[in-house]
Amino acid sequence: GNEISDSVEAIMLHHSSKNNVANNIIIGGTAGARGIEMYYSNENTINGNLFEGITCGMSRSAPLVFGYSSNNLVFENDIDENKCSFYISHSSTSNYIYKNNFVNSFLKLPFIDESSGGNLFSLNEEGNYWSNYDTPEEGCDDTNNNGVCDEPYGIDENNQDSFPFRELNGWEKEYEEILSEPEIEWKKVFDVGNGKFVQQTSDGGYI
């Protein structure tokens, strides 16, 4: 990977597909800086990158920018201490954004325009970590202790992360899940003699 600082356009994929952009460190930049931008670029893999200090001062300025780009995989990136997180526009659809850490990067909300539907923020029941949604006070309860918030994280009115992690790098951690006991409905009581009774449950068993 590379270390890129104070750049207007750190990495840009333009009409470029099926690349793997990995393990780069992208820090700071001007008011219109873009970290990794995909423009007419499909089926790329973006993983293991660190984005830090991008100010998001202008349109399309963000750590991750999609324009006319679809079917990209974006995972295991750290979007840390930026003013925003991503900008998705111009019919960019079917991108998978999952297992990323979004940390203190919410001064400006993520932007997804109306033409860019069908992007998914989880895969195989694994979403992202959002530092503004990791406590009960913020809406993240984890009653079964599986490491995932019970309720989805609302990105905007049309998009959500259905399986947000409650801890940084939550996909790497092991949890002892609390399984709820199934409810038993009593069905019949039988007198087996000698003052003893058994009860048959709705599932056909006996207690």
mmCIF file of N, CA, C and O in Angstrom, residues 97-143:
data_model
loop_
_atom_site.group_PDB
_atom_site.id
_atom_site.type_symbol
_atom_site.label_atom_id
_atom_site.label_comp_id
_atom_site.label_asym_id
_atom_site.label_seq_id
_atom_site.Cartn_x
_atom_site.Cartn_y
_atom_site.Cartn_z
ATOM 1 N N ILE A 97 -21.034 -2.641 1.089
ATOM 2 C CA ILE A 97 -20.208 -1.899 2.039
ATOM 3 C C ILE A 97 -20.429 -2.533 3.399
ATOM 4 O O ILE A 97 -21.481 -2.357 4.026
ATOM 5 N N TYR A 98 -19.480 -3.291 3.900
ATOM 6 C CA TYR A 98 -19.683 -4.077 5.109
ATOM 7 C C TYR A 98 -18.346 -4.289 5.822
ATOM 8 O O TYR A 98 -17.277 -4.173 5.245
ATOM 9 N N LYS A 99 -18.422 -4.586 7.118
ATOM 10 C CA LYS A 99 -17.252 -4.832 7.960
ATOM 11 C C LYS A 99 -16.246 -3.678 7.885
ATOM 12 O O LYS A 99 -15.036 -3.888 7.819
ATOM 13 N N ASN A 100 -16.769 -2.440 7.895
ATOM 14 C CA ASN A 100 -15.925 -1.252 7.986
ATOM 15 C C ASN A 100 -16.148 -0.574 9.333
ATOM 16 O O ASN A 100 -17.212 -0.698 9.935
ATOM 17 N N ASN A 101 -15.145 0.152 9.791
ATOM 18 C CA ASN A 101 -15.265 0.963 10.994
ATOM 19 C C ASN A 101 -15.478 2.420 10.603
ATOM 20 O O ASN A 101 -14.598 3.032 9.981
ATOM 21 N N PHE A 102 -16.648 2.972 10.940
ATOM 22 C CA PHE A 102 -16.926 4.386 10.732
ATOM 23 C C PHE A 102 -16.841 5.075 12.094
ATOM 24 O O PHE A 102 -17.742 4.941 12.926
ATOM 25 N N VAL A 103 -15.752 5.798 12.319
ATOM 26 C CA VAL A 103 -15.465 6.337 13.645
ATOM 27 C C VAL A 103 -15.395 7.864 13.589
ATOM 28 O O VAL A 103 -14.557 8.433 12.875
ATOM 29 N N ASN A 104 -16.289 8.505 14.322
ATOM 30 C CA ASN A 104 -16.281 9.968 14.442
ATOM 31 C C ASN A 104 -16.156 10.654 13.087
ATOM 32 O O ASN A 104 -15.346 11.564 12.896
ATOM 33 N N SER A 105 -16.978 10.224 12.161
ATOM 34 C CA SER A 105 -16.956 10.766 10.798
ATOM 35 C C SER A 105 -18.368 11.142 10.355
ATOM 36 O O SER A 105 -18.823 10.770 9.273
ATOM 37 N N PHE A 106 -19.059 11.911 11.205
ATOM 38 C CA PHE A 106 -20.486 12.139 10.980
ATOM 39 C C PHE A 106 -20.886 13.609 11.046
ATOM 40 O O PHE A 106 -22.064 13.911 11.182
ATOM 41 N N LEU A 107 -19.904 14.542 10.966
ATOM 42 C CA LEU A 107 -20.283 15.949 10.976
ATOM 43 C C LEU A 107 -21.213 16.240 9.797
ATOM 44 O O LEU A 107 -22.188 16.974 9.907
ATOM 45 N N LYS A 108 -20.900 15.616 8.644
ATOM 46 C CA LYS A 108 -21.813 15.611 7.503
ATOM 47 C C LYS A 108 -22.313 14.184 7.331
ATOM 48 O O LYS A 108 -21.528 13.237 7.385
ATOM 49 N N LEU A 109 -23.619 14.033 7.119
ATOM 50 C CA LEU A 109 -24.195 12.703 6.986
ATOM 51 C C LEU A 109 -23.740 12.035 5.688
ATOM 52 O O LEU A 109 -23.407 12.715 4.716
ATOM 53 N N PRO A 110 -23.708 10.692 5.663
ATOM 54 C CA PRO A 110 -23.435 10.006 4.397
ATOM 55 C C PRO A 110 -24.429 10.457 3.323
ATOM 56 O O PRO A 110 -25.602 10.690 3.622
ATOM 57 N N PHE A 111 -23.955 10.567 2.097
ATOM 58 C CA PHE A 111 -24.814 11.034 1.012
ATOM 59 C C PHE A 111 -25.057 9.899 0.026
ATOM 60 O O PHE A 111 -24.119 9.278 -0.477
ATOM 61 N N ILE A 112 -26.331 9.627 -0.232
ATOM 62 C CA ILE A 112 -26.729 8.650 -1.246
ATOM 63 C C ILE A 112 -27.858 9.283 -2.038
ATOM 64 O O ILE A 112 -28.929 9.555 -1.479
ATOM 65 N N ASP A 113 -27.656 9.540 -3.319
ATOM 66 C CA ASP A 113 -28.715 10.218 -4.070
ATOM 67 C C ASP A 113 -29.808 9.227 -4.477
ATOM 68 O O ASP A 113 -29.662 8.007 -4.360
ATOM 69 N N GLU A 114 -30.933 9.767 -4.937
ATOM 70 C CA GLU A 114 -32.110 8.933 -5.203
ATOM 71 C C GLU A 114 -31.897 7.940 -6.338
ATOM 72 O O GLU A 114 -32.586 6.930 -6.419
ATOM 73 N N SER A 115 -30.949 8.206 -7.222
ATOM 74 C CA SER A 115 -30.711 7.287 -8.339
ATOM 75 C C SER A 115 -29.862 6.085 -7.936
ATOM 76 O O SER A 115 -29.691 5.153 -8.717
ATOM 77 N N SER A 116 -29.318 6.122 -6.730
ATOM 78 C CA SER A 116 -28.352 5.099 -6.317
ATOM 79 C C SER A 116 -28.949 4.165 -5.267
ATOM 80 O O SER A 116 -28.468 4.069 -4.130
ATOM 81 N N GLY A 117 -29.988 3.453 -5.648
ATOM 82 C CA GLY A 117 -30.615 2.504 -4.752
ATOM 83 C C GLY A 117 -29.964 1.138 -4.845
ATOM 84 O O GLY A 117 -29.147 0.862 -5.723
ATOM 85 N N GLY A 118 -30.336 0.269 -3.924
ATOM 86 C CA GLY A 118 -29.874 -1.111 -3.997
ATOM 87 C C GLY A 118 -28.469 -1.352 -3.510
ATOM 88 O O GLY A 118 -27.905 -2.428 -3.743
ATOM 89 N N ASN A 119 -27.867 -0.380 -2.829
ATOM 90 C CA ASN A 119 -26.574 -0.641 -2.199
ATOM 91 C C ASN A 119 -26.809 -1.335 -0.862
ATOM 92 O O ASN A 119 -27.773 -1.045 -0.151
ATOM 93 N N LEU A 120 -25.936 -2.252 -0.510
ATOM 94 C CA LEU A 120 -26.123 -3.060 0.686
ATOM 95 C C LEU A 120 -25.021 -2.777 1.699
ATOM 96 O O LEU A 120 -23.837 -2.707 1.340
ATOM 97 N N PHE A 121 -25.432 -2.630 2.956
ATOM 98 C CA PHE A 121 -24.489 -2.282 4.007
ATOM 99 C C PHE A 121 -24.280 -3.435 4.988
ATOM 100 O O PHE A 121 -23.868 -3.228 6.117
ATOM 101 N N SER A 122 -24.552 -4.631 4.537
ATOM 102 C CA SER A 122 -24.221 -5.837 5.282
ATOM 103 C C SER A 122 -24.135 -6.988 4.288
ATOM 104 O O SER A 122 -24.706 -6.933 3.198
ATOM 105 N N LEU A 123 -23.417 -8.020 4.694
ATOM 106 C CA LEU A 123 -23.295 -9.231 3.881
ATOM 107 C C LEU A 123 -23.150 -10.406 4.837
ATOM 108 O O LEU A 123 -22.342 -10.369 5.765
ATOM 109 N N ASN A 124 -23.940 -11.437 4.593
ATOM 110 C CA ASN A 124 -23.927 -12.619 5.470
ATOM 111 C C ASN A 124 -24.147 -12.230 6.935
ATOM 112 O O ASN A 124 -23.467 -12.722 7.842
ATOM 113 N N GLU A 125 -25.108 -11.325 7.132
ATOM 114 C CA GLU A 125 -25.487 -10.863 8.466
ATOM 115 C C GLU A 125 -24.323 -10.184 9.203
ATOM 116 O O GLU A 125 -24.241 -10.201 10.438
ATOM 117 N N GLU A 126 -23.422 -9.573 8.466
ATOM 118 C CA GLU A 126 -22.341 -8.784 9.040
ATOM 119 C C GLU A 126 -22.384 -7.388 8.427
ATOM 120 O O GLU A 126 -22.240 -7.225 7.211
ATOM 121 N N GLY A 127 -22.612 -6.391 9.293
ATOM 122 C CA GLY A 127 -22.686 -5.018 8.828
ATOM 123 C C GLY A 127 -21.399 -4.266 9.104
ATOM 124 O O GLY A 127 -20.292 -4.781 8.921
ATOM 125 N N ASN A 128 -21.534 -3.031 9.587
ATOM 126 C CA ASN A 128 -20.404 -2.166 9.872
ATOM 127 C C ASN A 128 -20.457 -1.727 11.335
ATOM 128 O O ASN A 128 -21.461 -1.892 12.023
ATOM 129 N N TYR A 129 -19.366 -1.141 11.786
ATOM 130 C CA TYR A 129 -19.362 -0.495 13.092
ATOM 131 C C TYR A 129 -19.520 1.008 12.893
ATOM 132 O O TYR A 129 -18.780 1.621 12.106
ATOM 133 N N TRP A 130 -20.463 1.614 13.588
ATOM 134 C CA TRP A 130 -20.735 3.054 13.536
ATOM 135 C C TRP A 130 -20.560 3.608 14.948
ATOM 136 O O TRP A 130 -21.300 3.222 15.854
ATOM 137 N N SER A 131 -19.606 4.494 15.143
ATOM 138 C CA SER A 131 -19.307 4.951 16.501
ATOM 139 C C SER A 131 -20.416 5.806 17.104
ATOM 140 O O SER A 131 -20.423 6.022 18.320
ATOM 141 N N ASN A 132 -21.353 6.276 16.284
ATOM 142 C CA ASN A 132 -22.497 7.025 16.825
ATOM 143 C C ASN A 132 -23.714 6.130 17.055
ATOM 144 O O ASN A 132 -24.825 6.613 17.256
ATOM 145 N N TYR A 133 -23.473 4.808 17.041
ATOM 146 C CA TYR A 133 -24.558 3.845 17.278
ATOM 147 C C TYR A 133 -23.971 2.596 17.921
ATOM 148 O O TYR A 133 -23.938 1.520 17.327
ATOM 149 N N ASP A 134 -23.471 2.756 19.146
ATOM 150 C CA ASP A 134 -22.845 1.609 19.806
ATOM 151 C C ASP A 134 -23.181 1.505 21.286
ATOM 152 O O ASP A 134 -22.563 0.724 22.015
ATOM 153 N N THR A 135 -24.176 2.276 21.735
ATOM 154 C CA THR A 135 -24.618 2.205 23.129
ATOM 155 C C THR A 135 -26.145 2.152 23.165
ATOM 156 O O THR A 135 -26.811 2.578 22.217
ATOM 157 N N PRO A 136 -26.716 1.656 24.269
ATOM 158 C CA PRO A 136 -28.177 1.678 24.373
ATOM 159 C C PRO A 136 -28.761 3.079 24.253
ATOM 160 O O PRO A 136 -29.852 3.264 23.706
ATOM 161 N N GLU A 137 -28.043 4.075 24.763
ATOM 162 C CA GLU A 137 -28.528 5.454 24.680
ATOM 163 C C GLU A 137 -28.649 5.917 23.230
ATOM 164 O O GLU A 137 -29.487 6.759 22.907
ATOM 165 N N GLU A 138 -27.826 5.358 22.366
ATOM 166 C CA GLU A 138 -27.871 5.716 20.945
ATOM 167 C C GLU A 138 -28.794 4.792 20.150
ATOM 168 O O GLU A 138 -28.950 4.974 18.942
ATOM 169 N N GLY A 139 -29.371 3.799 20.819
ATOM 170 C CA GLY A 139 -30.305 2.888 20.169
ATOM 171 C C GLY A 139 -29.770 1.496 19.932
ATOM 172 O O GLY A 139 -30.481 0.638 19.403
ATOM 173 N N CYS A 140 -28.527 1.248 20.307
ATOM 174 C CA CYS A 140 -27.932 -0.078 20.084
ATOM 175 C C CYS A 140 -28.035 -0.925 21.336
ATOM 176 O O CYS A 140 -27.213 -0.806 22.252
ATOM 177 N N ASP A 141 -29.033 -1.787 21.397
ATOM 178 C CA ASP A 141 -29.139 -2.810 22.434
ATOM 179 C C ASP A 141 -28.705 -4.143 21.839
ATOM 180 O O ASP A 141 -28.959 -4.428 20.671
ATOM 181 N N ASP A 142 -28.047 -4.941 22.644
ATOM 182 C CA ASP A 142 -27.615 -6.276 22.200
ATOM 183 C C ASP A 142 -28.082 -7.288 23.243
ATOM 184 O O ASP A 142 -27.296 -7.797 24.032
ATOM 185 N N THR A 143 -29.365 -7.579 23.233
ATOM 186 C CA THR A 143 -29.957 -8.389 24.300
ATOM 187 C C THR A 143 -29.504 -9.842 24.266
ATOM 188 O O THR A 143 -29.503 -10.510 25.298
#
